Amino acid sequence: MDTNTKEVNLTGTLQKVLYQNEENKYCIAVLSNGQKICGVYFDTNLKMLEGEEILLTGLWETHKKYGVQFAFTSLVIKEAEIFFFLTKIVKGIGKKVAKELLKKYDEDELCEILDNRPSVLLEVQGIKDKKLTQIVTSWNKFKHLRELGSFLGQYGVTSNLINKIYQEFGEVENLIEKIQENPYLLIRIKGIGFKKADEIGRALGIEEHSTFRVGACMSFVLKDYCDNNGNSSISKDKLYSLCDDNLNFNNQFELYEKVLIQILSTKDIHQTTENRYAPSMLWNAEKRILEFFQTRAKANPNRPIVAGFQNYITKKEATLGFTLSEEQKKAVELINDGANTVLLVGYAGTGKSTSSRAILELIEETISFNDIKCMALSGIASQRISDTTGYESATIQSELIKMQNSDKDYFSYKAILVDEASMINSVTFYQVISKVHPDCIFIIVGDDGQLPAIGAGDILADAIKFKLAPVCKLTKIYRHNELQAIATIANEIRKGEVPEYDKTYEDFKFLDVSIPSYYAQKAILTDYEMNMLRNDNNTKILHTIINTASHYLKDTYSYIKEKEISKALTLFQVITPIKSGTLGVENLNMNLQKLFNSTKGQAYKSKTYEYKLTDKVIHIKNENMKAQSMNEYKKGSIDFVEKRIFNGQLGMIIKLDFEINKAIILYPNDDMVVFYDFDMLDNLISLAYCLTIHKTQGMEYDTALIPMTFSHYIMHNTKLLYTAITRAKNMCFVVGEKEAFESACKKIEITQRETVINDIMS
């Protein structure tokens, strides 16, 4: 390969991305003039920039196979600062209107008009009173940030990231000065990380071995490691190794020791045990969770709720209509004997809901119905536990918000049951237990066979491991008949066994789209030939998925027509382990959208998806949003409340308002209508016809479909597959390669999270 030594600049319009590797972010693309470019691009999916004019810095090279190409080391969108500001930051001005404005007025004149006489803009096509109000309000809010784009652009920060910085720091005064003082403030922006902030810091003159620089890195890598791995603590060796990787140092032990002592004194990092450390927030959360369990374990047991427990159970079974197993009786008996905290743990199909109902009905012998509350992380899980037990239920977050708006120290309930506990991370679990009254009966229900929580910690697993409360383990699987197999198949997979998956069942079907003689072909074909074979087969799997999904169209349309939106959203769900590729979330969403949404009205095209009326969507970031109840929305009310919308909530687009550039989304389980600015859709929502397995934790769908291919091999393990299959209530399809499915069934996930509780108790 021939190379020059001095980097040069190249500009052009990005026409098409030819290749991109999702792991290392290496891309090959072509400009509109036919010039080929290649390099690594982290900021966003490069396909999102197709059609944009870009500025590249790098070297021309001649590749033996691909010929002359430009190997870039940096890539930024080439836009005039004012054009970028108007289209990306100021609400209500799209590219078309921005071009008209800048054609009619120069930059200074336009700014003066926006400041002093905005009504002049009503003469511009596309701007009416309602939109002008939106534009002026947004301009006044953000105009002090105009210089930020120019300031950060000189350090290679792309417009996509600058947009995120505007959104994060929009209310901060003197932002440029604050960034100059501490560029590591930018680390909090998703997509920047330490290395990009450090590039700016180094350019601003921060010394290579500065304790300020090393401290910023140490705090970042600890938090980043915990966020990405689910751990709440880390060993000193691992912490220093991560610092080496990010700082390009080699065993700077003395410097790290000095910096670590400084950070420990500020209490941003806490030492859990010798040579292990945790972010202080996670240390405090898990230490207090541990103290909560220990305090309750020392409390004097309550008096028995009923005398003659066996007679009570016999009578109760008559009203329940079924006989409780010995395991289920034990769970009820623990509460009857005075336990104030119980862990009710069971795998799929073992009767957790039945046991929960029996426990709550026992408790109701001494307290009122209204003093009992069920909680779960997701709205769907909350509704399910209410349906199966008959008791009032709510999401954890809605109950916490209710507490924030009251002057009470504790929940008013005398008995609380928390369901789907495996998916509750340390911080959220601490928020719950900090509001549980010492005299409240607390029941924790979960399935430790599922994936652990999104976020740091593994509270359910730790509570079971260290017996932090009495544990009742349910193991017997209940089936109405031999043709119902979801729970049985899932539990065999959980144990690392290949189930009898190709038999005929009422609720499980494997649709075989295998590569003929897979292992024989793998032995003789080149990697390239094998990849082509897999790609062809993945396309066949995709067609089978679409064909299967088509059988659910009629019922979906009927539910939407009858305004039973919650049923429409949970009728049929495709679940995949990975985001990219033919059978990844993005491509499946686009194909399923074409099938399920034939709406002909105007759509909004974002960087990732085109959003249409009645699209099924998921909120992807915890965020406070403008909202109304459905009743208020129907009345045309102009009053809004600020509601916390949580990652994972399923909704449907009920209106796209192009006059004010907003998407209006109904979340039926929460009776909320939420208003989204178009330019924030990529940051806040995604299509939800297909979801990753992690996104479906705690959810339940009437029918679930899971693609199975060796292309996803890196993500295959028993916990992922078990979690995916158990999302299905009445029917589960697995579509794909038999060899890949059997391989996944044997790949037992044994990774244990490193946690503060484990550090303290081990």
mmCIF file of N, CA and C in Angstrom, residues 527-569:
data_model
loop_
_atom_site.group_PDB
_atom_site.id
_atom_site.type_symbol
_atom_site.label_atom_id
_atom_site.label_comp_id
_atom_site.label_asym_id
_atom_site.label_seq_id
_atom_site.Cartn_x
_atom_site.Cartn_y
_atom_site.Cartn_z
ATOM 1 N N ASP A 527 -14.042 -18.114 4.031
ATOM 2 C CA ASP A 527 -14.822 -17.221 4.895
ATOM 3 C C ASP A 527 -15.764 -16.358 4.063
ATOM 4 N N TYR A 528 -15.275 -15.872 2.922
ATOM 5 C CA TYR A 528 -16.097 -15.032 2.058
ATOM 6 C C TYR A 528 -17.299 -15.815 1.532
ATOM 7 N N GLU A 529 -17.052 -17.039 1.056
ATOM 8 C CA GLU A 529 -18.133 -17.871 0.520
ATOM 9 C C GLU A 529 -19.146 -18.208 1.619
ATOM 10 N N MET A 530 -18.633 -18.453 2.818
ATOM 11 C CA MET A 530 -19.526 -18.792 3.928
ATOM 12 C C MET A 530 -20.390 -17.585 4.313
ATOM 13 N N ASN A 531 -19.799 -16.413 4.290
ATOM 14 C CA ASN A 531 -20.558 -15.199 4.591
ATOM 15 C C ASN A 531 -21.658 -14.966 3.561
ATOM 16 N N MET A 532 -21.340 -15.215 2.290
ATOM 17 C CA MET A 532 -22.343 -15.063 1.240
ATOM 18 C C MET A 532 -23.483 -16.058 1.429
ATOM 19 N N LEU A 533 -23.132 -17.283 1.811
ATOM 20 C CA LEU A 533 -24.143 -18.318 2.045
ATOM 21 C C LEU A 533 -25.055 -17.915 3.206
ATOM 22 N N ARG A 534 -24.441 -17.401 4.281
ATOM 23 C CA ARG A 534 -25.229 -16.957 5.443
ATOM 24 C C ARG A 534 -26.137 -15.788 5.076
ATOM 25 N N ASN A 535 -25.590 -14.847 4.302
ATOM 26 C CA ASN A 535 -26.391 -13.690 3.907
ATOM 27 C C ASN A 535 -27.608 -14.106 3.090
ATOM 28 N N ASP A 536 -27.403 -15.053 2.156
ATOM 29 C CA ASP A 536 -28.527 -15.553 1.351
ATOM 30 C C ASP A 536 -29.574 -16.212 2.246
ATOM 31 N N ASN A 537 -29.099 -16.991 3.214
ATOM 32 C CA ASN A 537 -30.043 -17.693 4.093
ATOM 33 C C ASN A 537 -30.769 -16.721 5.020
ATOM 34 N N ASN A 538 -30.053 -15.673 5.464
ATOM 35 C CA ASN A 538 -30.706 -14.666 6.304
ATOM 36 C C ASN A 538 -31.839 -13.979 5.556
ATOM 37 N N THR A 539 -31.657 -13.788 4.257
ATOM 38 C CA THR A 539 -32.728 -13.196 3.441
ATOM 39 C C THR A 539 -33.936 -14.124 3.399
ATOM 40 N N LYS A 540 -33.690 -15.445 3.308
ATOM 41 C CA LYS A 540 -34.794 -16.418 3.331
ATOM 42 C C LYS A 540 -35.511 -16.386 4.684
ATOM 43 N N ILE A 541 -34.732 -16.260 5.771
ATOM 44 C CA ILE A 541 -35.333 -16.174 7.109
ATOM 45 C C ILE A 541 -36.202 -14.921 7.199
ATOM 46 N N LEU A 542 -35.688 -13.812 6.667
ATOM 47 C CA LEU A 542 -36.449 -12.559 6.665
ATOM 48 C C LEU A 542 -37.785 -12.743 5.955
ATOM 49 N N HIS A 543 -37.780 -13.385 4.788
ATOM 50 C CA HIS A 543 -39.027 -13.596 4.040
ATOM 51 C C HIS A 543 -40.003 -14.459 4.842
ATOM 52 N N THR A 544 -39.482 -15.463 5.557
ATOM 53 C CA THR A 544 -40.338 -16.324 6.382
ATOM 54 C C THR A 544 -40.946 -15.531 7.535
ATOM 55 N N ILE A 545 -40.159 -14.628 8.127
ATOM 56 C CA ILE A 545 -40.663 -13.774 9.209
ATOM 57 C C ILE A 545 -41.807 -12.900 8.702
ATOM 58 N N ILE A 546 -41.602 -12.271 7.545
ATOM 59 C CA ILE A 546 -42.635 -11.392 6.987
ATOM 60 C C ILE A 546 -43.898 -12.184 6.667
ATOM 61 N N ASN A 547 -43.722 -13.372 6.113
ATOM 62 C CA ASN A 547 -44.872 -14.223 5.790
ATOM 63 C C ASN A 547 -45.639 -14.605 7.051
ATOM 64 N N THR A 548 -44.905 -14.959 8.119
ATOM 65 C CA THR A 548 -45.551 -15.331 9.388
ATOM 66 C C THR A 548 -46.266 -14.127 9.994
ATOM 67 N N ALA A 549 -45.588 -12.986 9.963
ATOM 68 C CA ALA A 549 -46.174 -11.769 10.537
ATOM 69 C C ALA A 549 -47.462 -11.367 9.825
ATOM 70 N N SER A 550 -47.547 -11.671 8.535
ATOM 71 C CA SER A 550 -48.723 -11.251 7.751
ATOM 72 C C SER A 550 -50.022 -11.852 8.290
ATOM 73 N N HIS A 551 -49.930 -12.984 8.995
ATOM 74 C CA HIS A 551 -51.125 -13.624 9.552
ATOM 75 C C HIS A 551 -51.722 -12.811 10.703
ATOM 76 N N TYR A 552 -50.967 -11.817 11.205
ATOM 77 C CA TYR A 552 -51.427 -11.018 12.347
ATOM 78 C C TYR A 552 -51.895 -9.626 11.924
ATOM 79 N N LEU A 553 -51.905 -9.385 10.621
ATOM 80 C CA LEU A 553 -52.311 -8.076 10.105
ATOM 81 C C LEU A 553 -53.777 -7.773 10.411
ATOM 82 N N LYS A 554 -54.651 -8.704 10.104
ATOM 83 C CA LYS A 554 -56.091 -8.471 10.226
ATOM 84 C C LYS A 554 -56.463 -8.093 11.653
ATOM 85 N N ASP A 555 -55.945 -8.865 12.632
ATOM 86 C CA ASP A 555 -56.278 -8.587 14.036
ATOM 87 C C ASP A 555 -55.673 -7.268 14.499
ATOM 88 N N THR A 556 -54.462 -6.957 14.013
ATOM 89 C CA THR A 556 -53.837 -5.684 14.379
ATOM 90 C C THR A 556 -54.685 -4.522 13.901
ATOM 91 N N TYR A 557 -55.114 -4.565 12.635
ATOM 92 C CA TYR A 557 -55.964 -3.501 12.089
ATOM 93 C C TYR A 557 -57.281 -3.396 12.863
ATOM 94 N N SER A 558 -57.839 -4.557 13.232
ATOM 95 C CA SER A 558 -59.113 -4.553 13.970
ATOM 96 C C SER A 558 -58.958 -3.874 15.321
ATOM 97 N N TYR A 559 -57.866 -4.193 16.024
ATOM 98 C CA TYR A 559 -57.640 -3.579 17.340
ATOM 99 C C TYR A 559 -57.469 -2.059 17.216
ATOM 100 N N ILE A 560 -56.745 -1.630 16.184
ATOM 101 C CA ILE A 560 -56.545 -0.189 15.995
ATOM 102 C C ILE A 560 -57.885 0.486 15.679
ATOM 103 N N LYS A 561 -58.667 -0.146 14.814
ATOM 104 C CA LYS A 561 -59.977 0.406 14.444
ATOM 105 C C LYS A 561 -60.890 0.508 15.661
ATOM 106 N N GLU A 562 -60.812 -0.495 16.541
ATOM 107 C CA GLU A 562 -61.655 -0.515 17.743
ATOM 108 C C GLU A 562 -61.042 0.285 18.889
ATOM 109 N N LYS A 563 -59.894 0.948 18.597
ATOM 110 C CA LYS A 563 -59.180 1.768 19.588
ATOM 111 C C LYS A 563 -58.704 0.958 20.798
ATOM 112 N N GLU A 564 -58.462 -0.326 20.570
ATOM 113 C CA GLU A 564 -57.835 -1.155 21.609
ATOM 114 C C GLU A 564 -56.332 -1.179 21.334
ATOM 115 N N ILE A 565 -55.699 -0.030 21.577
ATOM 116 C CA ILE A 565 -54.312 0.172 21.163
ATOM 117 C C ILE A 565 -53.352 -0.728 21.942
ATOM 118 N N SER A 566 -53.624 -0.926 23.213
ATOM 119 C CA SER A 566 -52.737 -1.775 24.023
ATOM 120 C C SER A 566 -52.661 -3.192 23.456
ATOM 121 N N LYS A 567 -53.811 -3.709 23.019
ATOM 122 C CA LYS A 567 -53.839 -5.050 22.418
ATOM 123 C C LYS A 567 -53.100 -5.070 21.083
ATOM 124 N N ALA A 568 -53.252 -3.995 20.308
ATOM 125 C CA ALA A 568 -52.557 -3.914 19.018
ATOM 126 C C ALA A 568 -51.041 -3.924 19.213
ATOM 127 N N LEU A 569 -50.574 -3.260 20.269
ATOM 128 C CA LEU A 569 -49.130 -3.149 20.507
ATOM 129 C C LEU A 569 -48.506 -4.452 20.992
#
